[in-house]
mmCIF file of C-alpha atoms in Angstrom:
data_model
loop_
_atom_site.group_PDB
_atom_site.id
_atom_site.type_symbol
_atom_site.label_atom_id
_atom_site.label_comp_id
_atom_site.label_asym_id
_atom_site.label_seq_id
_atom_site.Cartn_x
_atom_site.Cartn_y
_atom_site.Cartn_z
ATOM 1 C CA MET L 156 0.000 0.000 0.000
ATOM 2 C CA SER L 157 1.269 3.429 -0.905
ATOM 3 C CA ALA L 158 1.860 5.914 1.918
ATOM 4 C CA ARG L 159 1.273 8.842 -0.451
ATOM 5 C CA VAL L 160 -2.032 10.696 -0.394
ATOM 6 C CA ASP L 161 -3.431 13.510 -2.503
ATOM 7 C CA GLU L 162 -5.011 16.745 -1.292
ATOM 8 C CA PHE L 163 -8.234 14.875 -0.513
ATOM 9 C CA GLY L 164 -6.479 12.324 1.683
ATOM 10 C CA GLN L 165 -6.910 9.605 -0.934
ATOM 11 C CA PRO L 166 -4.071 7.090 -1.371
ATOM 12 C CA ILE L 167 -2.175 7.413 -4.665
ATOM 13 C CA GLY L 168 0.619 5.498 -6.321
ATOM 14 C CA PRO L 169 4.348 6.254 -6.270
ATOM 15 C CA ALA L 170 5.424 9.356 -8.176
ATOM 16 C CA LEU L 171 7.392 8.949 -11.405
ATOM 17 C CA PRO L 172 8.627 12.501 -11.963
ATOM 18 C CA ASP L 173 11.317 11.564 -14.494
ATOM 19 C CA TRP L 174 9.265 9.071 -16.482
ATOM 20 C CA THR L 175 9.414 9.236 -20.268
ATOM 21 C CA PRO L 176 8.034 6.816 -22.874
ATOM 22 C CA ARG L 177 10.370 3.904 -23.570
ATOM 23 C CA PRO L 178 11.992 3.174 -26.929
ATOM 24 C CA HIS L 179 10.504 0.555 -29.212
ATOM 25 C CA PRO L 180 12.651 -2.608 -29.207
ATOM 26 C CA PRO L 181 15.229 -2.485 -32.003
ATOM 27 C CA ARG L 182 15.630 -5.057 -34.746
ATOM 28 C CA THR L 183 19.082 -6.123 -33.596
ATOM 29 C CA PRO L 184 20.484 -9.463 -32.366
ATOM 30 C CA MET L 185 20.732 -10.470 -28.716
ATOM 31 C CA GLU L 186 23.862 -12.524 -28.072
ATOM 32 C CA GLY L 187 24.095 -15.291 -25.485
ATOM 33 C CA ARG L 188 26.511 -18.083 -24.629
ATOM 34 C CA THR L 189 24.250 -20.880 -25.907
ATOM 35 C CA CYS L 190 21.973 -19.048 -28.330
ATOM 36 C CA ARG L 191 21.368 -15.939 -30.383
ATOM 37 C CA VAL L 192 17.983 -14.210 -30.569
ATOM 38 C CA VAL L 193 17.750 -12.391 -33.896
ATOM 39 C CA PRO L 194 15.066 -10.581 -35.897
ATOM 40 C CA LEU L 195 12.978 -13.094 -37.823
ATOM 41 C CA ASP L 196 13.985 -13.384 -41.483
ATOM 42 C CA ALA L 197 11.820 -15.650 -43.633
ATOM 43 C CA GLU L 198 14.499 -16.272 -46.237
ATOM 44 C CA ALA L 199 17.119 -17.176 -43.639
ATOM 45 C CA HIS L 200 14.955 -19.055 -41.142
ATOM 46 C CA ALA L 201 11.940 -20.647 -42.859
ATOM 47 C CA ALA L 202 13.590 -23.886 -43.951
ATOM 48 C CA GLY L 203 15.276 -24.485 -40.595
ATOM 49 C CA LEU L 204 12.198 -23.687 -38.524
ATOM 50 C CA PHE L 205 9.961 -25.825 -40.723
ATOM 51 C CA ALA L 206 12.397 -28.705 -40.265
ATOM 52 C CA ALA L 207 12.579 -28.092 -36.502
ATOM 53 C CA TYR L 208 8.804 -28.164 -36.061
ATOM 54 C CA SER L 209 8.439 -31.107 -38.441
ATOM 55 C CA ALA L 210 10.838 -33.112 -36.257
ATOM 56 C CA ALA L 211 8.350 -33.127 -33.377
ATOM 57 C CA PRO L 212 6.706 -36.530 -32.799
ATOM 58 C CA ASP L 213 3.242 -34.942 -32.981
ATOM 59 C CA ARG L 214 1.611 -31.521 -33.225
ATOM 60 C CA ARG L 215 0.698 -30.985 -29.603
ATOM 61 C CA THR L 216 2.808 -27.801 -29.387
ATOM 62 C CA TRP L 217 0.328 -26.165 -31.782
ATOM 63 C CA THR L 218 -2.746 -26.799 -29.610
ATOM 64 C CA TYR L 219 -2.706 -23.465 -27.776
ATOM 65 C CA LEU L 220 -1.273 -21.370 -30.623
ATOM 66 C CA PRO L 221 -3.595 -19.309 -32.812
ATOM 67 C CA ASP L 222 -2.446 -21.096 -35.976
ATOM 68 C CA ALA L 223 -1.616 -24.636 -37.050
ATOM 69 C CA MET L 224 1.367 -26.345 -38.625
ATOM 70 C CA SER L 225 1.668 -25.513 -42.310
ATOM 71 C CA GLU L 226 1.401 -28.488 -44.652
ATOM 72 C CA SER L 227 4.247 -27.252 -46.851
ATOM 73 C CA GLU L 228 7.448 -25.301 -46.417
ATOM 74 C CA ALA L 229 6.230 -22.797 -49.029
ATOM 75 C CA ALA L 230 3.100 -22.016 -47.011
ATOM 76 C CA PHE L 231 5.163 -21.784 -43.838
ATOM 77 C CA ARG L 232 7.585 -19.365 -45.502
ATOM 78 C CA GLU L 233 4.696 -17.155 -46.614
ATOM 79 C CA ARG L 234 3.456 -16.985 -43.019
ATOM 80 C CA LEU L 235 6.933 -16.058 -41.771
ATOM 81 C CA GLU L 236 7.237 -13.303 -44.373
ATOM 82 C CA ALA L 237 4.194 -11.576 -42.893
ATOM 83 C CA ARG L 238 5.503 -12.052 -39.362
ATOM 84 C CA ALA L 239 8.953 -10.756 -40.217
ATOM 85 C CA ALA L 240 7.400 -7.544 -41.563
ATOM 86 C CA SER L 241 5.405 -6.939 -38.367
ATOM 87 C CA ARG L 242 6.467 -4.253 -35.891
ATOM 88 C CA ASP L 243 4.115 -5.399 -33.115
ATOM 89 C CA PRO L 244 4.364 -8.316 -32.610
ATOM 90 C CA LEU L 245 8.097 -8.041 -33.240
ATOM 91 C CA PHE L 246 9.164 -11.585 -34.091
ATOM 92 C CA HIS L 247 12.544 -13.165 -33.423
ATOM 93 C CA ALA L 248 14.162 -16.484 -34.245
ATOM 94 C CA ILE L 249 16.156 -18.325 -31.598
ATOM 95 C CA LEU L 250 19.347 -19.765 -33.087
ATOM 96 C CA ASP L 251 21.745 -22.365 -31.749
ATOM 97 C CA ARG L 252 24.955 -20.521 -30.906
ATOM 98 C CA GLU L 253 27.323 -23.049 -32.509
ATOM 99 C CA SER L 254 25.436 -24.264 -35.572
ATOM 100 C CA GLY L 255 23.381 -21.162 -36.283
ATOM 101 C CA GLU L 256 20.340 -23.358 -36.864
ATOM 102 C CA PRO L 257 16.954 -21.810 -35.987
ATOM 103 C CA LEU L 258 15.276 -23.736 -33.173
ATOM 104 C CA GLY L 259 12.235 -21.644 -32.285
ATOM 105 C CA ILE L 260 10.368 -18.341 -32.353
ATOM 106 C CA ALA L 261 9.609 -15.674 -29.755
ATOM 107 C CA SER L 262 8.251 -12.159 -29.979
ATOM 108 C CA TYR L 263 7.707 -8.914 -28.174
ATOM 109 C CA LEU L 264 4.070 -7.843 -28.475
ATOM 110 C CA ARG L 265 1.482 -5.433 -27.087
ATOM 111 C CA ILE L 266 4.338 -2.975 -26.849
ATOM 112 C CA ASP L 267 3.066 -0.065 -24.729
ATOM 113 C CA ALA L 268 5.991 2.324 -24.809
ATOM 114 C CA ALA L 269 4.055 5.162 -23.131
ATOM 115 C CA ASN L 270 3.524 3.100 -19.981
ATOM 116 C CA GLY L 271 6.643 0.950 -20.168
ATOM 117 C CA VAL L 272 4.776 -2.334 -20.561
ATOM 118 C CA ILE L 273 5.799 -5.118 -22.930
ATOM 119 C CA GLU L 274 4.736 -8.730 -23.393
ATOM 120 C CA VAL L 275 6.663 -11.787 -24.520
ATOM 121 C CA GLY L 276 4.658 -14.256 -26.553
ATOM 122 C CA HIS L 277 4.121 -16.288 -29.715
ATOM 123 C CA LEU L 278 6.601 -18.683 -28.144
ATOM 124 C CA HIS L 279 7.107 -21.845 -30.157
ATOM 125 C CA PHE L 280 10.153 -23.972 -29.422
ATOM 126 C CA GLY L 281 11.101 -26.947 -31.569
ATOM 127 C CA PRO L 282 12.180 -30.230 -29.939
ATOM 128 C CA GLY L 283 15.839 -29.221 -30.089
ATOM 129 C CA LEU L 284 15.198 -26.125 -27.962
ATOM 130 C CA GLN L 285 12.733 -27.444 -25.403
ATOM 131 C CA ARG L 286 14.091 -27.970 -21.867
ATOM 132 C CA THR L 287 17.573 -26.727 -22.762
ATOM 133 C CA PRO L 288 19.803 -23.990 -21.322
ATOM 134 C CA ALA L 289 19.347 -22.151 -24.622
ATOM 135 C CA SER L 290 15.577 -21.878 -24.128
ATOM 136 C CA THR L 291 16.104 -20.303 -20.705
ATOM 137 C CA GLU L 292 18.880 -18.043 -21.953
ATOM 138 C CA ALA L 293 16.705 -16.805 -24.826
ATOM 139 C CA MET L 294 14.046 -15.693 -22.347
ATOM 140 C CA ALA L 295 16.694 -14.079 -20.134
ATOM 141 C CA LEU L 296 18.116 -12.174 -23.107
ATOM 142 C CA MET L 297 14.707 -10.794 -24.044
ATOM 143 C CA MET L 298 13.978 -9.719 -20.464
ATOM 144 C CA THR L 299 17.411 -8.104 -20.167
ATOM 145 C CA ARG L 300 16.807 -6.022 -23.263
ATOM 146 C CA ALA L 301 13.359 -4.940 -22.043
ATOM 147 C CA PHE L 302 14.436 -3.955 -18.519
ATOM 148 C CA ASP L 303 18.118 -3.029 -18.717
ATOM 149 C CA ALA L 304 18.523 -1.710 -22.258
ATOM 150 C CA LEU L 305 15.112 -0.133 -22.815
ATOM 151 C CA GLY L 306 13.900 0.661 -19.285
ATOM 152 C CA TYR L 307 10.474 -0.980 -19.364
ATOM 153 C CA ARG L 308 8.619 -1.262 -16.036
ATOM 154 C CA ARG L 309 6.492 -4.350 -16.616
ATOM 155 C CA TYR L 310 7.089 -7.547 -18.591
ATOM 156 C CA GLU L 311 4.066 -9.755 -19.251
ATOM 157 C CA TRP L 312 3.411 -13.400 -20.061
ATOM 158 C CA LYS L 313 -0.086 -14.546 -21.025
ATOM 159 C CA CYS L 314 -1.323 -17.975 -22.023
ATOM 160 C CA ASP L 315 -4.407 -20.146 -22.291
ATOM 161 C CA SER L 316 -5.350 -20.954 -18.715
ATOM 162 C CA LEU L 317 -5.487 -24.657 -19.684
ATOM 163 C CA ASN L 318 -1.924 -24.627 -21.023
ATOM 164 C CA ALA L 319 -0.231 -26.226 -18.014
ATOM 165 C CA PRO L 320 3.307 -26.326 -19.536
ATOM 166 C CA SER L 321 3.193 -22.606 -20.341
ATOM 167 C CA ARG L 322 1.943 -21.722 -16.867
ATOM 168 C CA ALA L 323 4.694 -23.835 -15.285
ATOM 169 C CA ALA L 324 7.310 -22.214 -17.520
ATOM 170 C CA ALA L 325 6.197 -18.715 -16.495
ATOM 171 C CA LEU L 326 6.534 -19.546 -12.808
ATOM 172 C CA ARG L 327 9.916 -21.235 -13.332
ATOM 173 C CA LEU L 328 11.213 -18.120 -15.127
ATOM 174 C CA GLY L 329 10.224 -15.880 -12.218
ATOM 175 C CA PHE L 330 6.883 -14.459 -13.293
ATOM 176 C CA THR L 331 4.164 -13.782 -10.725
ATOM 177 C CA PHE L 332 0.693 -15.160 -11.433
ATOM 178 C CA GLU L 333 -1.877 -12.361 -11.452
ATOM 179 C CA GLY L 334 -5.141 -14.097 -12.260
ATOM 180 C CA ILE L 335 -7.480 -15.368 -14.963
ATOM 181 C CA PHE L 336 -9.341 -13.253 -17.525
ATOM 182 C CA ARG L 337 -12.442 -15.335 -18.224
ATOM 183 C CA ASN L 338 -13.810 -15.647 -21.783
ATOM 184 C CA ALA L 339 -10.954 -13.437 -22.902
ATOM 185 C CA THR L 340 -10.684 -14.527 -26.537
ATOM 186 C CA VAL L 341 -11.952 -16.958 -29.152
ATOM 187 C CA VAL L 342 -9.188 -19.178 -30.551
ATOM 188 C CA LYS L 343 -9.716 -21.854 -33.186
ATOM 189 C CA GLY L 344 -13.459 -21.751 -32.562
ATOM 190 C CA ARG L 345 -13.241 -22.285 -28.832
ATOM 191 C CA SER L 346 -13.405 -20.012 -25.808
ATOM 192 C CA ARG L 347 -10.161 -19.181 -24.067
ATOM 193 C CA ASP L 348 -9.642 -18.011 -20.509
ATOM 194 C CA THR L 349 -6.284 -16.245 -20.287
ATOM 195 C CA ALA L 350 -3.824 -16.580 -17.413
ATOM 196 C CA TRP L 351 -1.789 -13.425 -16.728
ATOM 197 C CA PHE L 352 1.751 -13.305 -15.308
ATOM 198 C CA SER L 353 4.226 -10.455 -14.909
ATOM 199 C CA ILE L 354 7.674 -9.386 -13.799
ATOM 200 C CA THR L 355 8.116 -5.739 -12.754
ATOM 201 C CA ASP L 356 11.235 -3.626 -12.637
ATOM 202 C CA ALA L 357 11.223 -4.109 -8.843
ATOM 203 C CA ASP L 358 11.271 -7.903 -9.333
ATOM 204 C CA TRP L 359 13.879 -7.854 -12.055
ATOM 205 C CA PRO L 360 17.158 -7.625 -10.045
ATOM 206 C CA LYS L 361 16.349 -10.867 -8.203
ATOM 207 C CA VAL L 362 15.142 -12.580 -11.383
ATOM 208 C CA ARG L 363 18.243 -11.439 -13.276
ATOM 209 C CA ALA L 364 20.570 -12.710 -10.528
ATOM 210 C CA GLY L 365 18.846 -16.094 -10.699
ATOM 211 C CA PHE L 366 19.383 -16.306 -14.450
ATOM 212 C CA GLU L 367 23.034 -15.343 -14.153
ATOM 213 C CA ALA L 368 23.697 -18.004 -11.522
ATOM 214 C CA TRP L 369 21.731 -20.709 -13.325
ATOM 215 C CA LEU L 370 23.332 -20.066 -16.729
ATOM 216 C CA ASP L 371 26.863 -20.127 -15.292
ATOM 217 C CA PRO L 372 28.642 -23.172 -16.804
ATOM 218 C CA ALA L 373 29.642 -24.160 -13.268
ATOM 219 C CA ASN L 374 25.981 -24.897 -12.541
ATOM 220 C CA PHE L 375 26.051 -27.875 -14.923
ATOM 221 C CA ASP L 376 27.824 -31.211 -14.536
ATOM 222 C CA ALA L 377 29.756 -33.074 -17.226
ATOM 223 C CA GLU L 378 26.501 -34.510 -18.614
ATOM 224 C CA GLY L 379 24.906 -31.062 -18.808
ATOM 225 C CA ARG L 380 22.577 -31.600 -15.853
ATOM 226 C CA GLN L 381 21.839 -28.634 -13.625
ATOM 227 C CA ARG L 382 23.331 -28.656 -10.133
ATOM 228 C CA ARG L 383 20.785 -26.231 -8.694
ATOM 229 C CA SER L 384 17.397 -25.214 -10.054
ATOM 230 C CA LEU L 385 16.555 -21.763 -11.322
ATOM 231 C CA ALA L 386 13.996 -21.305 -8.540
ATOM 232 C CA ASP L 387 16.576 -22.232 -5.877
ATOM 233 C CA LEU L 388 19.133 -19.813 -7.267
ATOM 234 C CA ARG L 389 16.590 -17.030 -7.579
ATOM 235 C CA GLY L 390 15.601 -17.605 -3.969
ATOM 236 C CA ALA L 391 19.221 -17.446 -2.899
ATOM 237 C CA ALA L 392 19.553 -14.112 -4.702
ATOM 238 C CA GLY L 393 16.834 -12.631 -2.522
#
């Protein structure tokens, strides 16, 4: 609760006397140790992403997305061309650091520069990216740009409330669950309740410290298994 009150004795939020609108995210690469997050380019990434998604044993990763797997690489490339031209959502490809192969997609969206609010979404990781250090590092890189480079105040994650893996991922990454928006949208002819999560600029130092400790090579054994979980390390940073 804020201790500030106005002239009527009503409680009001913290003052932001130096606040200015935040810059729009640039179309430039984000460089990590295990991955690169780069602006989506249909010519450069369509073939690799189509192959990555086609390698999945089934199409369950498409269930909660607004679209479905394209039946041909040509159709998939056409979709990516439209996405690559978009400014909001601003799509990125996640590349393996060593091979340069595209392994998944992520975007910034609902970019509210005036209020310093930005969402991460349209996340779709191929089998080679799921449950890897690179998938975590990609999310850390995007948060770091939003908070540290651009000065945003709030970073959002939203998903279908029935999408248990996405909800678990948000909590693992340090987001706080904020509630359910009922009957929020219609997706693929069905009603969707949307679960909301966020990280604020006040949360970010602890979340960032957790990422830094977890991504340290010393946190992994010779077989690449983590020594301590991200949640444990984030807790230790508090």
